[in-house]
Coordinates of C-alpha atoms in Angstrom, one line a residue:
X1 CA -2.6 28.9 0.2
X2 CA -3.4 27.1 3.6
X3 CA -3.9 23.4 3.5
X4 CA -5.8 21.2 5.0
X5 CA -6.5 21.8 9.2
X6 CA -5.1 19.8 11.7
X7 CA -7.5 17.9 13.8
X8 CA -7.4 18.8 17.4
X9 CA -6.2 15.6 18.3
X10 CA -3.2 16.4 15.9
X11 CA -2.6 19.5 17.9
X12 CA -2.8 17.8 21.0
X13 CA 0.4 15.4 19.8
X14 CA 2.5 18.7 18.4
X15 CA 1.0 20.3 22.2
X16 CA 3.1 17.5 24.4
X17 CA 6.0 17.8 22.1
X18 CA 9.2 18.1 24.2
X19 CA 13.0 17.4 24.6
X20 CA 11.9 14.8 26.8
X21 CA 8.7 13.6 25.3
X22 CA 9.4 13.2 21.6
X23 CA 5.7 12.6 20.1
X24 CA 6.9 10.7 17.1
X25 CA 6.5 7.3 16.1
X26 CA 9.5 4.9 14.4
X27 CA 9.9 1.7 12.8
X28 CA 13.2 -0.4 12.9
X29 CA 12.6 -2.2 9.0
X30 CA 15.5 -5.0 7.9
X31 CA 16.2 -6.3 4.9
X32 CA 17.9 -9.0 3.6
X33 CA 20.0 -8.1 0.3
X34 CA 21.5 -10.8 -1.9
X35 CA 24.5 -9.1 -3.0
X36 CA 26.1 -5.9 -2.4
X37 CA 23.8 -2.9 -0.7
X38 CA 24.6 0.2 -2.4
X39 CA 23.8 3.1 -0.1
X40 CA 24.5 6.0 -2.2
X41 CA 21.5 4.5 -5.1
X42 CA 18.9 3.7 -2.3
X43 CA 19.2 7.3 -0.3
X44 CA 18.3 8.7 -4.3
X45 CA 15.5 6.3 -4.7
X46 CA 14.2 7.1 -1.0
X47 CA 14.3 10.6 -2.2
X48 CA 13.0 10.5 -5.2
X49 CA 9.7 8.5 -3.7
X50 CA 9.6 11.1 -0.5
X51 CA 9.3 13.7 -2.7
X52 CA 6.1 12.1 -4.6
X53 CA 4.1 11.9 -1.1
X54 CA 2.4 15.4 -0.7
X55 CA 2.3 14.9 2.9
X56 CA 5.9 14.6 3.3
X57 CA 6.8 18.0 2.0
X58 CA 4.5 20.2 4.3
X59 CA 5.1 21.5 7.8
X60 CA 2.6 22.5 10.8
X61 CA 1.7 26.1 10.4
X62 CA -0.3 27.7 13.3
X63 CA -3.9 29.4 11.9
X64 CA -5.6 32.3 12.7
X65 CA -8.7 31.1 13.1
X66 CA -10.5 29.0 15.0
X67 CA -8.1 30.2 17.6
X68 CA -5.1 27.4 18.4
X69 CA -5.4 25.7 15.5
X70 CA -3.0 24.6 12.7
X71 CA -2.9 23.8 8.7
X72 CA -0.6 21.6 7.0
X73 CA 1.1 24.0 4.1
X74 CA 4.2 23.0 2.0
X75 CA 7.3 23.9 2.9
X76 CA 9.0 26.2 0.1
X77 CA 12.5 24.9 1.0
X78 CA 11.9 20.9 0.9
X79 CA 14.7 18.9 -0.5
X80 CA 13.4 15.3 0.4
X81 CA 17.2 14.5 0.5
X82 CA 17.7 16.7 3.5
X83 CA 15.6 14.5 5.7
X84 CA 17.4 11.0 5.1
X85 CA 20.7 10.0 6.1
X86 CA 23.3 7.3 5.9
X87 CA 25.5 5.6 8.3
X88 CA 27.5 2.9 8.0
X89 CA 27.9 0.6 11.6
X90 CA 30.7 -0.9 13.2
X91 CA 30.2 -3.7 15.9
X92 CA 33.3 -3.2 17.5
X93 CA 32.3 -1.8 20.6
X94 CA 28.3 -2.6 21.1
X95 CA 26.8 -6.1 21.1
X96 CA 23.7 -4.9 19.8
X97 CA 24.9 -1.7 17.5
X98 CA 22.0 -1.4 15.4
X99 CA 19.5 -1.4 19.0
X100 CA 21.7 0.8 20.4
X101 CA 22.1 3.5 16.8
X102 CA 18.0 3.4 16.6
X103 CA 17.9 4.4 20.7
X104 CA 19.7 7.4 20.4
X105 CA 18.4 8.1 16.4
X106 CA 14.7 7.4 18.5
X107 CA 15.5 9.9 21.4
X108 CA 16.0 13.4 19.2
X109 CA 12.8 15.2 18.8
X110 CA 12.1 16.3 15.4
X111 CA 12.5 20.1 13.9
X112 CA 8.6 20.9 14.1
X113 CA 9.6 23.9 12.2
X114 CA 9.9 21.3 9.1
X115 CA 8.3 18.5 7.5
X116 CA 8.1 16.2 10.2
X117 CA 9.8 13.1 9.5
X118 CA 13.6 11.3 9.3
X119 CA 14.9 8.4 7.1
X120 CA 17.9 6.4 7.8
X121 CA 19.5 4.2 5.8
X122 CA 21.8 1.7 8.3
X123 CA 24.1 -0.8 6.5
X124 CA 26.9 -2.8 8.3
X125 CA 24.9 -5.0 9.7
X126 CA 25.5 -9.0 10.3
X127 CA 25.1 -11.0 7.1
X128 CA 25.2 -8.1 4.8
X129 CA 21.9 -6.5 5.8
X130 CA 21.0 -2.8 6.2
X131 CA 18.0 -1.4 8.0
X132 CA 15.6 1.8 7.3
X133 CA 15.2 3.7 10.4
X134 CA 12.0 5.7 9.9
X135 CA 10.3 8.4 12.3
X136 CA 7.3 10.4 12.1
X137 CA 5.4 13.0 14.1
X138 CA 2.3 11.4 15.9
X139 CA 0.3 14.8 14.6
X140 CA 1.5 13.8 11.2
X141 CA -0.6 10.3 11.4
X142 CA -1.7 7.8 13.8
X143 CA -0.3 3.9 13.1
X144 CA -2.6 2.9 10.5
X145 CA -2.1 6.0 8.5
X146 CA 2.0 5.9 8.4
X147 CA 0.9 2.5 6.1
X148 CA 0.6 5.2 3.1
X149 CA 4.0 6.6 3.6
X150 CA 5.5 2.9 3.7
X151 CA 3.7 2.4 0.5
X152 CA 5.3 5.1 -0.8
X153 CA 8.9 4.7 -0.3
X154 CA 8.7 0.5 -1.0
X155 CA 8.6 -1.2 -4.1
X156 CA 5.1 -2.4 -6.2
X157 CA 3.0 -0.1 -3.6
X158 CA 1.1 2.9 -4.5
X159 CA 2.3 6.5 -4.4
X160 CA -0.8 8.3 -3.7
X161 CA -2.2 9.3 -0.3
X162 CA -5.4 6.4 -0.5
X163 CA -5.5 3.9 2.1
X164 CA -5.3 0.1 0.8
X165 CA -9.3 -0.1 1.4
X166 CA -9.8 1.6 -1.4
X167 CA -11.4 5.1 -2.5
X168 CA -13.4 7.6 -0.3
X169 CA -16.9 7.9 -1.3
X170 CA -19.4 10.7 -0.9
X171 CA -21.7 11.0 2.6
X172 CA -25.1 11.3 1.4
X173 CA -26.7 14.3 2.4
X174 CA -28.2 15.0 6.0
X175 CA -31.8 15.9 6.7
X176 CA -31.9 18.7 9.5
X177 CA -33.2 16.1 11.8
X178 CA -30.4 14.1 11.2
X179 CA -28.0 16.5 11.8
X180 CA -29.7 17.6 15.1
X181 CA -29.6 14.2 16.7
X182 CA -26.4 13.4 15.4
X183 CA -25.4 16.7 17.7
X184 CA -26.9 15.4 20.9
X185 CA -25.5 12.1 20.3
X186 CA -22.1 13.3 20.1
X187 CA -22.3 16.0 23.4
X188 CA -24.1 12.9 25.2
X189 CA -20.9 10.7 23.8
X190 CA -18.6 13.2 24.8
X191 CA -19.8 14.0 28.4
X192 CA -20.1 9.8 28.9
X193 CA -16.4 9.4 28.1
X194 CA -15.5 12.7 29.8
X195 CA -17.3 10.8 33.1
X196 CA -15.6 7.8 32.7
X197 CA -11.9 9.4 32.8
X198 CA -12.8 11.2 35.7
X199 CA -13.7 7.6 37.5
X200 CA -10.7 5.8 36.1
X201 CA -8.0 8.5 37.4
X202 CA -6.3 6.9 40.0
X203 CA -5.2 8.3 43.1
X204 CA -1.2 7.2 43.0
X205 CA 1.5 7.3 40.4
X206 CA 1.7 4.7 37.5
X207 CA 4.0 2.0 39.6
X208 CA 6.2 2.0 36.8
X209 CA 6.0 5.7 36.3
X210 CA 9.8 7.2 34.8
X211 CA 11.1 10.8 35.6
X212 CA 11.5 13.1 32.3
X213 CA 14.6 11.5 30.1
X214 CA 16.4 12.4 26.6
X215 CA 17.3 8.9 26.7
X216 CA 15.8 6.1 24.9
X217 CA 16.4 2.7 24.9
X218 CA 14.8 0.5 22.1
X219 CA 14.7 -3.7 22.2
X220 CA 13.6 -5.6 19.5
X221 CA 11.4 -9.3 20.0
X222 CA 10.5 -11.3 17.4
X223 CA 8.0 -14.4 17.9
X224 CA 6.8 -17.3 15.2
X225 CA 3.1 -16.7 14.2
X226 CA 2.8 -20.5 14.4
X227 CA 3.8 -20.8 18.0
X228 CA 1.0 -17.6 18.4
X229 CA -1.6 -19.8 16.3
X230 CA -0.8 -22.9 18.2
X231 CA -1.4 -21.1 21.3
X232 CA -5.2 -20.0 20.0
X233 CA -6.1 -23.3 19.0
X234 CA -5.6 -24.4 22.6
X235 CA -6.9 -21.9 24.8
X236 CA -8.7 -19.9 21.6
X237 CA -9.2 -15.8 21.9
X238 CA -7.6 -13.7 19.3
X239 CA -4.0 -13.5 18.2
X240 CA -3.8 -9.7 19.8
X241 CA -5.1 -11.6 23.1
X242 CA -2.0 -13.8 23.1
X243 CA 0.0 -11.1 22.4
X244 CA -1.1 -8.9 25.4
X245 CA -1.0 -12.4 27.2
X246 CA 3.1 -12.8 26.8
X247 CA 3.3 -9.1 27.1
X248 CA 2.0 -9.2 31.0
X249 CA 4.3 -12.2 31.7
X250 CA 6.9 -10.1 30.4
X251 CA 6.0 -7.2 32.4
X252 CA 5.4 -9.2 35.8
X253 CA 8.7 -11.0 35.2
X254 CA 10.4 -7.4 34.8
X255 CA 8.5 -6.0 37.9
X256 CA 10.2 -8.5 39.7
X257 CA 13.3 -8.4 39.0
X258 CA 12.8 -4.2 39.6
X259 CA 12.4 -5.2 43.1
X260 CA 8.7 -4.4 42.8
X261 CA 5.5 -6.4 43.9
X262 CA 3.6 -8.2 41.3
X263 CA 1.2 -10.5 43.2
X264 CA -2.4 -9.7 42.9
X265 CA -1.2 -6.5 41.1
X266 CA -2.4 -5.1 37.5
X267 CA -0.8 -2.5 34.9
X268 CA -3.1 -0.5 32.6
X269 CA -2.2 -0.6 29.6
X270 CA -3.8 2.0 26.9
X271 CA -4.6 0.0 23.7
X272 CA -5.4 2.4 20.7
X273 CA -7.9 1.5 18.3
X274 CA -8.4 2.9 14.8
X275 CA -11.4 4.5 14.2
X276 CA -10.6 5.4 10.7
X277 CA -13.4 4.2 8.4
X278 CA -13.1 2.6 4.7
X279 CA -14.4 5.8 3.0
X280 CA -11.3 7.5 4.3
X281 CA -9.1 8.9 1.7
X282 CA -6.8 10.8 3.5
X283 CA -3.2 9.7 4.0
X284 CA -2.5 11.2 7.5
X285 CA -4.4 12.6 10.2
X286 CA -5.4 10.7 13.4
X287 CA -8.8 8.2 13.7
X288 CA -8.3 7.1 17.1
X289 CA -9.9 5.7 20.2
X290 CA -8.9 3.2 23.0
X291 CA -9.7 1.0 25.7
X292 CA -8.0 0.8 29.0
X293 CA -6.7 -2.5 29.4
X294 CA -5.8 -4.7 32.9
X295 CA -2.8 -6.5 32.7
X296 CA -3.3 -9.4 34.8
X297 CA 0.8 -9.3 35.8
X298 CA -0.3 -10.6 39.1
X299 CA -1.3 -13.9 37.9
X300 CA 1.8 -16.4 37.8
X301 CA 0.2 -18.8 35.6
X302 CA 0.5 -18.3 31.8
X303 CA -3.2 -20.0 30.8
X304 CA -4.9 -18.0 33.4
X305 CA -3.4 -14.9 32.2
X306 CA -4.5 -15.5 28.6
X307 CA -7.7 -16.3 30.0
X308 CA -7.7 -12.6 32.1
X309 CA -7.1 -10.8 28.8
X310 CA -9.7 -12.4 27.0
X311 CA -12.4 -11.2 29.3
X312 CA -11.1 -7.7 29.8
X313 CA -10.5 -7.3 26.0
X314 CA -14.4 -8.9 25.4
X315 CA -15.7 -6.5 27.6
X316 CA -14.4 -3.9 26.2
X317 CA -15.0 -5.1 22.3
X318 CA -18.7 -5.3 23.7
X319 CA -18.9 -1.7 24.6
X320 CA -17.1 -0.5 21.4
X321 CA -14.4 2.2 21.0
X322 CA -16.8 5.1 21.9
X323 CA -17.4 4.2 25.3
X324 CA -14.9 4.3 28.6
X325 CA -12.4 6.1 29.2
X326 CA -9.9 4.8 27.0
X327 CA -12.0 6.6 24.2
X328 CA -10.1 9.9 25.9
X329 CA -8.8 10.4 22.1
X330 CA -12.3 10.7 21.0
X331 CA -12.6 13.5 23.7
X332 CA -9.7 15.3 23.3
X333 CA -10.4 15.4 19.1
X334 CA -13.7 17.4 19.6
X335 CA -11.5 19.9 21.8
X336 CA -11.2 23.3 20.7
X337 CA -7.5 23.4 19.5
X338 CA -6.3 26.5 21.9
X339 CA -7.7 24.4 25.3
X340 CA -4.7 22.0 23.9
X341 CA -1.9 25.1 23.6
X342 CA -3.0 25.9 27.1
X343 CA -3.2 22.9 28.8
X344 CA -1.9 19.7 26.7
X345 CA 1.7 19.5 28.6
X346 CA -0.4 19.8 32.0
X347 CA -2.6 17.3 31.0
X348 CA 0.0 15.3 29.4
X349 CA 1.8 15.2 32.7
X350 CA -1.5 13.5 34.7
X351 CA -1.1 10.2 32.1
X352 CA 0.6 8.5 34.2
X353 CA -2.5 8.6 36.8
X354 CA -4.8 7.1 34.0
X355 CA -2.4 4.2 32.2
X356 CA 0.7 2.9 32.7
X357 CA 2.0 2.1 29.8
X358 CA 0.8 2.0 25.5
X359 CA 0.2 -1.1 24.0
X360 CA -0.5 -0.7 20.1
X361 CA -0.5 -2.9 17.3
X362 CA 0.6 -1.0 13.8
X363 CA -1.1 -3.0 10.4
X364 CA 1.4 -4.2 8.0
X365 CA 0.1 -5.5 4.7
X366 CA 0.8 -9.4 4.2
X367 CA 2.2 -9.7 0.7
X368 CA 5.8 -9.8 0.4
X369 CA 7.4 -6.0 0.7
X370 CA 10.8 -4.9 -1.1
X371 CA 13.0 -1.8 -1.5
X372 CA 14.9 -1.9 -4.6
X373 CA 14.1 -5.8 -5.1
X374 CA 15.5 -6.5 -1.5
X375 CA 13.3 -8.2 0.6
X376 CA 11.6 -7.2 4.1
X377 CA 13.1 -9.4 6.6
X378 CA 11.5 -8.2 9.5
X379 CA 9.6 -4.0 10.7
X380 CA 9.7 -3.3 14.5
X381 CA 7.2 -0.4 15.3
X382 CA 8.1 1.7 17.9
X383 CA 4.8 4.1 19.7
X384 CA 6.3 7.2 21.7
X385 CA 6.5 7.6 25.6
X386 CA 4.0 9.6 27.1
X387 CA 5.3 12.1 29.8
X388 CA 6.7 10.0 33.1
X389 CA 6.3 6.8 31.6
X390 CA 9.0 4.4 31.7
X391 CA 8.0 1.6 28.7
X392 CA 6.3 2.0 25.5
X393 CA 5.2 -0.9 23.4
X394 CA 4.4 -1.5 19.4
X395 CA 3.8 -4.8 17.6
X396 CA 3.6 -5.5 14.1
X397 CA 2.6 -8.6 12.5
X398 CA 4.6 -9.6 9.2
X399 CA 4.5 -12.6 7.1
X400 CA 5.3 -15.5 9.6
X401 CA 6.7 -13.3 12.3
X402 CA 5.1 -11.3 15.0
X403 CA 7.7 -8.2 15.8
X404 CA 7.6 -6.0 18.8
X405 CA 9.5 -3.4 19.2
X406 CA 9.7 -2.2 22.8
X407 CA 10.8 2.0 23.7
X408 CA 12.3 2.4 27.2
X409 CA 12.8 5.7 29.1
X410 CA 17.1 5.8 29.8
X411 CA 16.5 7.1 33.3
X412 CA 13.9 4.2 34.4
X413 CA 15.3 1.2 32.6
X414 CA 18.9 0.6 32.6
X415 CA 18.8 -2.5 30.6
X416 CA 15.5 -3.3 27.9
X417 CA 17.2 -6.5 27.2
X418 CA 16.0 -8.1 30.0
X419 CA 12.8 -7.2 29.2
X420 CA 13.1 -8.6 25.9
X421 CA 14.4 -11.8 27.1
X422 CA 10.9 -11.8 29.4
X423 CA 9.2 -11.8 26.5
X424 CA 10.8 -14.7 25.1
X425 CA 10.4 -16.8 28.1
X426 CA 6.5 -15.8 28.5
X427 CA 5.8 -17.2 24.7
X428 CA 8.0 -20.3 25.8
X429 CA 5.9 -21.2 28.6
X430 CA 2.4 -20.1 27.3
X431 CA 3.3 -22.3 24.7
X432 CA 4.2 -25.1 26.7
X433 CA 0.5 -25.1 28.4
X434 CA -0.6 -25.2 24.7

């Protein structure tokens, strides 16, 4: 029996699916044991919990009709235990082994022929601690929906599919009037944002635009919330805006040590925002929508560049995430499914001449997370590369620590870490004009 359809945003994600543009997200999650970790009793109680979510036992089937489209439908061979692994570390020969284990667990695309996610387990690490490497298919869900499968593998969180909000509730019924203007709202909406794109396609190549790569390299950053909160009580703006703030200091510190010009320069950056409303009961699926964000990386002062991102992000929060071209997601979700099998890797190939690079934030819940009484330490979210794009950025705010997890494309960046240390030294000297 088929289940539920994919959107066609969904099939646009399995659509740019390649060896070299793996269209899954991951998260990098630590934890901080007390005593011994025993590997072989958390893989089973992984397991045991995978197999409770629905949505982690079904695969993308194609459909017959509407032509193009897909349906999620269980897979009749699913052993949740096939999907999550085990390895034990050794930091003999890497300074970083559990960066560089996630970049090459990060750069192999998943088997879309089969429920698409990947667990592993990672022990071996410094002071006793292990890691859960988790990946799943951007089709599967969009950031804010991957919260449902964490609350199902963790400790004290629910198993179902429903989103922390709450329960869906039932529309109230439409007049015929209703419906009508709701249908010219939404081909009006559609052709604005289709307009916008058009305008906002540049004429020249992302400046940081990467050639097609298997290889991945992944850093991990982690800042102190009350540095972030000190910093907003100064120059005020959100904590997002001080975020993207350190981020372009980051990026215009790394452009020039690329050998590239910064000065009186900008980086788009697309920032994805969740559209998925409260009466939402559905675990996975993606709700999104964007804005197309200037990085002021040409400004060498730290304040002014807060104060940059303030306005852009205002502006765009005043228009809302229907409007602009960064609402492209919007677009491409009220596609029929088979313009996406035709022409989602063509189109996925002209991203670069839109944005050049993704900036998301993933929601993490703020009470204290366990597996197996262990605590969370720390969850570095990882978004995937879009086709000739070198960097790829994900932040996630957890208890007192803000952690970013930043996805480099092998062939464009030879080493993330100084990109990580950027980000480091932009926090230190917004903070020191705070």
């Amino acid at each position: 029996m088929p289940g539920l359809q994919l959107s066609a945003l969904d099939v646009a994600f399995l659509c740019l699916e390649s060896e070299t543009t793996p269209m899954h997200m991951g998260a990098v999650a630590i934890f901080r044991p007390h005593g011994q970790v025993h590997a072989r009793k958390l893989t089973t109680l992984l397991a045991e919990r995978a197999a409770r979510l629905p949505k982690l036992r079904q695969r993308p089937r194609t459909a017959l009709f509407p032509p193009g489209a897909a349906s999620w439908a269980e897979d009749p061979d699913f052993v949740a235990s096939e999907h999550i692994s085990h390895h034990h570390l050794s930091s003999l020969y890497e300074p970083d082994p559990l960066s560089a284990y996630a970049s090459h667990w990060m750069g192999r695309p998943l088997d879309t022929g089969k429920p698409l996610w990947d667990l592993h387990l990672v022990t071996g690490l410094p002071d006793g601690e292990f890691a859960l490497l988790l990946k799943l298919h951007h089709a599967l869900t969009d950031g804010e929906g991957a919260y449902a499968v964490a609350a199902g593998l963790l400790d004290g969180l629910p198993h179902a599919t429903r989103r922390p909000h709450g329960g869906s509730r039932t529309p109230a019924p439409r007049s015929p009037v209703d419906a009508v203007k709701e249908a010219v709202g939404s081909t009006l909406t559609q052709a604005g944002i289709a307009s916008s794109v058009v305008r906002a396609t540049r004429s020249s190549l992302s400046p940081i635009s990467a050639p097609p790569s298997t290889e991945r390299r992944l850093g991990l950053v982690r800042l102190d919330t009350t540095e972030i909160r000190r910093i907003r009580r100064s120059h005020g703006g959100t904590a997002n805006d001080v975020v993207l703030a350190i981020l372009s200091g980051a990026l215009r510190e790394w452009m020039i040590n690329r050998g590239q010009r910064a000065d009186g320069r900008t980086l788009r950056a697309l920032v994805p925002v969740s559209v998925r409303g409260r009466s939402t009961g559905q675990l996975g699926g993606n709700k999104l929508s964007g804005y197309l964000c200037d990085l002021p990386v040409g400004l060498d002062d730290p304040a002014a560049r807060l104060l940059a991102v303030q306005r852009e992000m205002g502006r765009h929060k005043a228009a809302g995430p229907a409007r602009g071209a960064g609402a492209f997601p919007l677009l491409a979700g009220r596609m029929p499914p088979m313009l996406h099998r035709l022409g989602g890797k063509a189109a996925g190939l002209a991203a670069p001449l839109l944005f050049d690079l993704v900036i998301t934030t993933v929601p993490v819940p703020p009470h204290r997370l366990t597996l197996d009484g262990t605590n969370l330490d720390g969850v570095y979210p990882f978004v995937p590369l879009a086709p000739r794009q070198a960097l790829g950025i994900a932040v996630a705010t957890y208890r007192d620590s803000v952690h970013i997890g930043l996805q480099a494309n092998g062939a464009a960046v030879s080493d993330v870490g100084s990109l990580r240390d950027g980000v480091l030294k932009s926090a230190a000297r917004l903070l020191d004009t705070a």
